[in-house]
Coordinates of N, CA, C and O in Angstrom, one line a residue:
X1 N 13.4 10.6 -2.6 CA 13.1 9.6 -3.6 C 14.0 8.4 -3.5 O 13.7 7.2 -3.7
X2 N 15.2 8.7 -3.2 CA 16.3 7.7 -2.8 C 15.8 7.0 -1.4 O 16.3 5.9 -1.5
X3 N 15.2 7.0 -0.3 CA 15.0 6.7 0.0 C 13.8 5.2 -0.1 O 13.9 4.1 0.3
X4 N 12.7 6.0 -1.0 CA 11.7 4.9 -1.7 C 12.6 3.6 -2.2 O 12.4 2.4 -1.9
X5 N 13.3 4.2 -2.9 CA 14.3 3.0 -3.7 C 14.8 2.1 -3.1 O 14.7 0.9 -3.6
X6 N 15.5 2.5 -1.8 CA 16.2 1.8 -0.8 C 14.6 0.7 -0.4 O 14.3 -0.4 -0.8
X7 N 13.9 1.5 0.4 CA 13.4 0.4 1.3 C 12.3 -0.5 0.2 O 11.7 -1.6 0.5
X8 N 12.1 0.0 -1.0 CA 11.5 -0.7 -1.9 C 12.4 -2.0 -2.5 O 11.7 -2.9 -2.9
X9 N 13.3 -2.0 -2.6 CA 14.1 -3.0 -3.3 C 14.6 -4.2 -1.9 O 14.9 -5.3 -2.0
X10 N 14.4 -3.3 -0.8 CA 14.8 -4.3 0.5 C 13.8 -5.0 1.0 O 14.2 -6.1 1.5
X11 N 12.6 -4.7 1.0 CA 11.3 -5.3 0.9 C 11.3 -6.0 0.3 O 11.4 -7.1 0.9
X12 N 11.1 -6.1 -1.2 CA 11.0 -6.7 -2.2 C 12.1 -8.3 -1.7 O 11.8 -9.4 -1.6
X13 N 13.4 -7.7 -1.4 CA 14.5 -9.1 -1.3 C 13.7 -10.1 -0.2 O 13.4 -11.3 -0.3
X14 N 13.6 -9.2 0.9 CA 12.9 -9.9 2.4 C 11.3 -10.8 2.0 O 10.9 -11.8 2.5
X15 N 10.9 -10.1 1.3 CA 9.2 -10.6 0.8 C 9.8 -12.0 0.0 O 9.1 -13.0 0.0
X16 N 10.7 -12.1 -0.6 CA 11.2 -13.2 -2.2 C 11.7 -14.4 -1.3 O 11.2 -15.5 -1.5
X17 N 13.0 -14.1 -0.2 CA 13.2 -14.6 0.6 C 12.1 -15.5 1.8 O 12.3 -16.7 2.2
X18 N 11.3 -14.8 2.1 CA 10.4 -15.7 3.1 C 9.5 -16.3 2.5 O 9.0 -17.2 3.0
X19 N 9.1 -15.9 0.7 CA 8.1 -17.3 0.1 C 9.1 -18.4 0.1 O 8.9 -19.6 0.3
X20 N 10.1 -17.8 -0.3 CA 11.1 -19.3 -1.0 C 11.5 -20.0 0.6 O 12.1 -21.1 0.6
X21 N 11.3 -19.3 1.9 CA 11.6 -20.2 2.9 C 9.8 -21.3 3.2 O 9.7 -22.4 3.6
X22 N 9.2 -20.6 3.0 CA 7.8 -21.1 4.1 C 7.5 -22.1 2.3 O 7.1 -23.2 2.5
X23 N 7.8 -21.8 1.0 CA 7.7 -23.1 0.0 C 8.8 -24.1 0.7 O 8.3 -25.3 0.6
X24 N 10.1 -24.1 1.4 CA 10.7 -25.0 1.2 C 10.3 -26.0 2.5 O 10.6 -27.2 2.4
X25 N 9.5 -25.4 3.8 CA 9.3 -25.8 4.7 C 8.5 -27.4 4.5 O 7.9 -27.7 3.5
X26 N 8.8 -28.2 5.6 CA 7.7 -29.6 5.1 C 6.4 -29.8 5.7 O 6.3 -30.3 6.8
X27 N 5.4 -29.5 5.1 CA 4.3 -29.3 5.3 C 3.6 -31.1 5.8 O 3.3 -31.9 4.9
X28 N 3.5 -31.5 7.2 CA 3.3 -33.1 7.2 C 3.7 -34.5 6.3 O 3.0 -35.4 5.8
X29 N 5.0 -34.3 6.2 CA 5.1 -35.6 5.2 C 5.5 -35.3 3.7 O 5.2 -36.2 3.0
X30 N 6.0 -34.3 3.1 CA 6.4 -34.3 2.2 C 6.8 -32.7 1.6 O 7.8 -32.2 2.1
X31 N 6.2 -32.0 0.8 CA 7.0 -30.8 0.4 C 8.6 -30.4 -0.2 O 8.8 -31.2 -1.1
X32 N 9.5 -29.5 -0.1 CA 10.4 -29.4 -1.1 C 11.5 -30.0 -0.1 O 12.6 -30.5 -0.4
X33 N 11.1 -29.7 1.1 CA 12.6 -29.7 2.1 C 12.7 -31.3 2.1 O 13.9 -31.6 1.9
X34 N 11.8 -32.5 2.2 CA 12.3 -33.8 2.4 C 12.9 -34.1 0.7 O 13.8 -34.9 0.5
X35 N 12.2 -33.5 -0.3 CA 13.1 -34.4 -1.6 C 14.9 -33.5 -1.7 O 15.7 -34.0 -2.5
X36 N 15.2 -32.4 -1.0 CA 16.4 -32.1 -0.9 C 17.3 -33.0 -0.3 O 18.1 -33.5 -0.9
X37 N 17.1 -33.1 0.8 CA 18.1 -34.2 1.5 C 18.0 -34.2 2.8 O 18.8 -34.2 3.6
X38 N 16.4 -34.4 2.9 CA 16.0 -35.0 3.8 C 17.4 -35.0 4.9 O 18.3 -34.2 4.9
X39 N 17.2 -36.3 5.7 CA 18.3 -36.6 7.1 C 19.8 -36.3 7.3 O 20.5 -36.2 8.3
X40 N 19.8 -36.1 5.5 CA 21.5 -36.0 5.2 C 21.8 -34.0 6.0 O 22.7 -33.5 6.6
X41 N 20.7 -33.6 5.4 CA 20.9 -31.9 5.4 C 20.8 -31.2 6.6 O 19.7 -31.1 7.2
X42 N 22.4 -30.5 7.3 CA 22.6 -29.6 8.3 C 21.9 -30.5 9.6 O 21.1 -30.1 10.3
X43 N 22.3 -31.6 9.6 CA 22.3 -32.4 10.6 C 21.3 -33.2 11.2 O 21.4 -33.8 12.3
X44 N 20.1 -33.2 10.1 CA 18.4 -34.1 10.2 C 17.6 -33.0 10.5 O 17.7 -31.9 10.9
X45 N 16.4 -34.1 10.1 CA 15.2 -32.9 9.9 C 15.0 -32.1 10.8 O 14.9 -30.9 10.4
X46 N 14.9 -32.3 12.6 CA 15.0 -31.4 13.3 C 15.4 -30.7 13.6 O 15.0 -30.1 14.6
X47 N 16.4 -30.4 13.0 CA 17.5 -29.1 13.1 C 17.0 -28.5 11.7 O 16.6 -27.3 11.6
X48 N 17.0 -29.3 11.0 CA 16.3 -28.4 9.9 C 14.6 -27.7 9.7 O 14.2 -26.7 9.2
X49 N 14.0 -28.6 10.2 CA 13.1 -28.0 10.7 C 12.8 -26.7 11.8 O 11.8 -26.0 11.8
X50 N 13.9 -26.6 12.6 CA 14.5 -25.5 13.6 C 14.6 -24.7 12.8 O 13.8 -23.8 12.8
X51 N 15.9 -24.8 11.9 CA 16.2 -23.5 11.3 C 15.0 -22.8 10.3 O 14.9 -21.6 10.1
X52 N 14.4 -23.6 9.8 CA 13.4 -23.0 8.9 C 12.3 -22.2 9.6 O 11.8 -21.2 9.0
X53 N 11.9 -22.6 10.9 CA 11.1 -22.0 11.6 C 11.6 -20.7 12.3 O 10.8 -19.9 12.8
X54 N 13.0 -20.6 12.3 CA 13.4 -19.4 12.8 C 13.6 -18.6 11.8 O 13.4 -17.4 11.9
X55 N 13.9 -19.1 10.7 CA 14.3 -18.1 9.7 C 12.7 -17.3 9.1 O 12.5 -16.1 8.9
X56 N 11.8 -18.3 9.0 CA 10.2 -17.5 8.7 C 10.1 -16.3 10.0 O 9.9 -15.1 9.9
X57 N 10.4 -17.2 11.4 CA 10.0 -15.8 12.3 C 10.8 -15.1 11.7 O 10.3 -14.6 10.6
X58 N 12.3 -14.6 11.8 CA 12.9 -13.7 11.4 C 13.1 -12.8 10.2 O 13.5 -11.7 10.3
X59 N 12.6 -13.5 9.0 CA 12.2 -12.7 7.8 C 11.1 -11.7 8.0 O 11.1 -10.4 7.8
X60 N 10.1 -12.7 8.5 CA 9.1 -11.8 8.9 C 8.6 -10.9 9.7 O 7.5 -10.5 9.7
X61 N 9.9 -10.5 10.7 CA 10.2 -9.7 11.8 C 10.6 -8.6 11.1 O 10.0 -7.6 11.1
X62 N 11.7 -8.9 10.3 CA 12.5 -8.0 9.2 C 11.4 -7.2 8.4 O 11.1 -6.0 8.6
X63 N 10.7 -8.1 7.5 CA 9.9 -7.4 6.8 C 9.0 -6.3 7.1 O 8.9 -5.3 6.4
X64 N 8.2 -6.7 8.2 CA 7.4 -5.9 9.7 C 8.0 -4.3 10.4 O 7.5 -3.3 10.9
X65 N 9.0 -4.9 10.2 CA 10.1 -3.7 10.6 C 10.7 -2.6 9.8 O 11.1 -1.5 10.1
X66 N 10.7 -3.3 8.3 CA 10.8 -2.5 7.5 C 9.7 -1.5 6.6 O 10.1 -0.5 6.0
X67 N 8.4 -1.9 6.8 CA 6.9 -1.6 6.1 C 7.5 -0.7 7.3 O 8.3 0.0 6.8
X68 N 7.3 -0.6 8.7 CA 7.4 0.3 9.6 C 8.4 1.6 9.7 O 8.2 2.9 9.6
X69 N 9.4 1.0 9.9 CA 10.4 2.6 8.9 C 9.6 3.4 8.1 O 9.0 4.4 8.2
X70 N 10.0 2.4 7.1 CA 9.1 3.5 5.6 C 8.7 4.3 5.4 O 8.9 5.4 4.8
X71 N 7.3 3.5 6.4 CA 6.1 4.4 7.1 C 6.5 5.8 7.7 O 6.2 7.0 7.3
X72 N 7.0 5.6 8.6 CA 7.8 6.4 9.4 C 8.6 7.5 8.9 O 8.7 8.7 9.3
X73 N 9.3 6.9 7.8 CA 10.3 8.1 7.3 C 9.8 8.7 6.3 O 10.3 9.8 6.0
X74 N 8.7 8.3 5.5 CA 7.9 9.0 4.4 C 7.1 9.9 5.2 O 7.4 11.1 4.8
X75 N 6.3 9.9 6.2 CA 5.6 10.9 6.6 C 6.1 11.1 7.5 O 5.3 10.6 8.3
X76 N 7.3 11.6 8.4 CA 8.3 12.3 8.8 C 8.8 13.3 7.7 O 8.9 14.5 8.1
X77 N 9.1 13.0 6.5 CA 10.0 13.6 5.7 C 8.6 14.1 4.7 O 9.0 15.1 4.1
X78 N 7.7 13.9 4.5 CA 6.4 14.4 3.8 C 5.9 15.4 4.4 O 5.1 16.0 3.7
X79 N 6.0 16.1 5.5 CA 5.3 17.1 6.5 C 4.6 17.6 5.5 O 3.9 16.7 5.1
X80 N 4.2 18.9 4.6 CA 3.6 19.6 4.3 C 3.4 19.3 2.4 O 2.5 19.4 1.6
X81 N 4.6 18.9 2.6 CA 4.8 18.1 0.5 C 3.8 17.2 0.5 O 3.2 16.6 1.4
X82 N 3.6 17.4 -1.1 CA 2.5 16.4 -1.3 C 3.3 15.3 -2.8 O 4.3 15.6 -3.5
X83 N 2.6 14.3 -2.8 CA 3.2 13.7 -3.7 C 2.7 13.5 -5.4 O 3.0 12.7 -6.2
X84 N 1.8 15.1 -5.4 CA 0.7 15.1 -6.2 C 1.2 16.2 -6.6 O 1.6 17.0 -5.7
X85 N 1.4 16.5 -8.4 CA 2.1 17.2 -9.0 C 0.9 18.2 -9.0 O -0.1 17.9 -9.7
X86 N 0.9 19.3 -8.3 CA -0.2 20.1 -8.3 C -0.1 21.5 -9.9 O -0.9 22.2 -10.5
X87 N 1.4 21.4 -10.0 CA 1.8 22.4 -11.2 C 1.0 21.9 -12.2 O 0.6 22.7 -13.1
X88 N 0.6 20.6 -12.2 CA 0.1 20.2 -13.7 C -1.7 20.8 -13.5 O -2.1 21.2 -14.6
X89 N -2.3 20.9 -12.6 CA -3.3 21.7 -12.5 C -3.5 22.8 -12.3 O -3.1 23.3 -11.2
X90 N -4.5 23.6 -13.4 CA -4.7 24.7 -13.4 C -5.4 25.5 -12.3 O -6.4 25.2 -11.7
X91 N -4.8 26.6 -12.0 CA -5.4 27.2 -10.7 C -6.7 28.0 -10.7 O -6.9 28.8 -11.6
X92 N -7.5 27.7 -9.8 CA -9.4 28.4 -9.9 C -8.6 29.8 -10.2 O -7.5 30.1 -9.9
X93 N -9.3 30.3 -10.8 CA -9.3 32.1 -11.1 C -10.1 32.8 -10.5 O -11.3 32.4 -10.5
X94 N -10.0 33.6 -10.0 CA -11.0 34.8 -9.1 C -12.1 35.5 -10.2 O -11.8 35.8 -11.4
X95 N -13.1 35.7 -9.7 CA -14.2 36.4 -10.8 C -13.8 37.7 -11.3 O -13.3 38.5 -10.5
X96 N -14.0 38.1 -12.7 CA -13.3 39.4 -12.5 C -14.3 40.3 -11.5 O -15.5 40.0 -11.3
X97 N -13.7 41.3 -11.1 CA -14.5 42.1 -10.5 C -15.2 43.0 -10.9 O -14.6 43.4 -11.9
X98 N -16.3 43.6 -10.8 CA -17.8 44.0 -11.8 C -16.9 45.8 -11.4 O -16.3 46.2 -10.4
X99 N -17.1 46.5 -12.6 CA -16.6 48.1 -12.7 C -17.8 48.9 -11.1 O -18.8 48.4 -10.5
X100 N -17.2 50.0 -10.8 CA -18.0 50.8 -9.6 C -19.5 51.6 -9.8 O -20.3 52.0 -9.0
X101 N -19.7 51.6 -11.3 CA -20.8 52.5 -11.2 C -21.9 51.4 -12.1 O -22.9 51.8 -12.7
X102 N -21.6 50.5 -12.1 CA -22.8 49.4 -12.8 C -23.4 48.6 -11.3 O -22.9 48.2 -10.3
X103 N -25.0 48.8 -12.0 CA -26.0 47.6 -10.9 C -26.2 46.8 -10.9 O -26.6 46.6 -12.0
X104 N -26.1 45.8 -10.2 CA -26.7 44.1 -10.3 C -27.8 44.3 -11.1 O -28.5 45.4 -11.2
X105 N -28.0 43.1 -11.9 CA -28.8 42.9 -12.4 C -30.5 42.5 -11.7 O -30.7 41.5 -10.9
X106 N -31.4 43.4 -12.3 CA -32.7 42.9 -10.8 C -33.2 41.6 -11.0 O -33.4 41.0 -12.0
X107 N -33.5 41.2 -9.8 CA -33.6 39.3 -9.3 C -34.9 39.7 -10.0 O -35.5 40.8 -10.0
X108 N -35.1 38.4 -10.6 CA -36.4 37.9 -11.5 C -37.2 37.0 -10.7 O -36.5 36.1 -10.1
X109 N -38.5 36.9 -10.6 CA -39.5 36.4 -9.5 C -39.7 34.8 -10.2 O -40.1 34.2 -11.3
X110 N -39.4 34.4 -9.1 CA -39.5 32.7 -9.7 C -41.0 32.6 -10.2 O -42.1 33.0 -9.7
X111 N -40.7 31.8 -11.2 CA -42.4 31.6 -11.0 C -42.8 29.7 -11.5 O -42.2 29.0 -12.4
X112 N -43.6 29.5 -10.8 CA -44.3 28.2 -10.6 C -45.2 27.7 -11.7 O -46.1 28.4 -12.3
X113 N -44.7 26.3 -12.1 CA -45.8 26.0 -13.2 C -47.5 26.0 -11.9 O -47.6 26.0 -10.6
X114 N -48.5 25.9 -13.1 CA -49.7 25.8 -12.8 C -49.9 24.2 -12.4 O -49.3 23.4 -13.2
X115 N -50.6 23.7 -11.4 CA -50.8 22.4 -10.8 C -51.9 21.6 -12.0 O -53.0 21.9 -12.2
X116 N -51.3 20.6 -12.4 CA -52.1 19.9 -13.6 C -53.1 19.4 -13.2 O -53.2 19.0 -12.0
X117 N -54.1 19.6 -14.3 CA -55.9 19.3 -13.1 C -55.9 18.0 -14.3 O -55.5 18.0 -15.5
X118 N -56.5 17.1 -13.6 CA -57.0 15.8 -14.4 C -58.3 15.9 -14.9 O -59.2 16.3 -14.2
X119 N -58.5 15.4 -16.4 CA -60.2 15.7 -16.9 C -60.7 14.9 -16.0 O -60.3 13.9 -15.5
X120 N -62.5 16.0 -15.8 CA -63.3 14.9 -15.4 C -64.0 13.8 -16.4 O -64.0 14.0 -17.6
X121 N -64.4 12.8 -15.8 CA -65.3 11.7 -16.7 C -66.8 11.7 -16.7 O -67.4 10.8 -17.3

């Protein structure tokens, strides 16, 4: 269960992290990254534009890699467990079994309605 925790909360950072990169990116002409500081920021847009495009591949490398673990280590470590509280349902019961000197009851002959005849006119 500590494990869920771990890659659930690491997920979650990596997933938070790559919206807030691919919002800040400049989509043709405008978006969040030119009203920051534009030419002034980490040496002009092309470098900044660099870094933002590496940092999406790379989040989302991360992220990719992490759904994959998970995967991995839950049904690795799941082999035969289930994650379904089976105690809380009640178990089928066996029929009681019928005493040694009593007979089945004798099968009763099915029987068929009669075929509806239509009045004549």
């Amino acid at each position: 269960m500590l494990n869920f925790s771990i890659f659930l909360v690491l997920i979650t950072i990596v997933s938070f992290l790559l919206v807030v990169v691919i919002m800040v990116q400049n989509p043709k002409s405008g978006g969040l990254s030119s009203s920051i500081g534009g030419s002034q920021m980490m040496g002009g847009v092309q470098k900044t534009t660099d870094f933002l495009d590496k940092s999406t591949w790379t989040l989302a490398a991360i992220l990719v890699t992490l759904i994959l673990l998970s995967s991995i280590s839950f049904s690795s470590i799941g082999g035969n467990e289930s994650f379904i509280d089976e105690s809380a349902v009640p178990a089928a019961q066996a029929p009681a079994a019928k005493p040694a000197g009593t007979a089945a009851p004798a099968a009763q002959p099915a029987t068929t309605p009669a075929p509806a005849t239509q009045p004549q006119q």
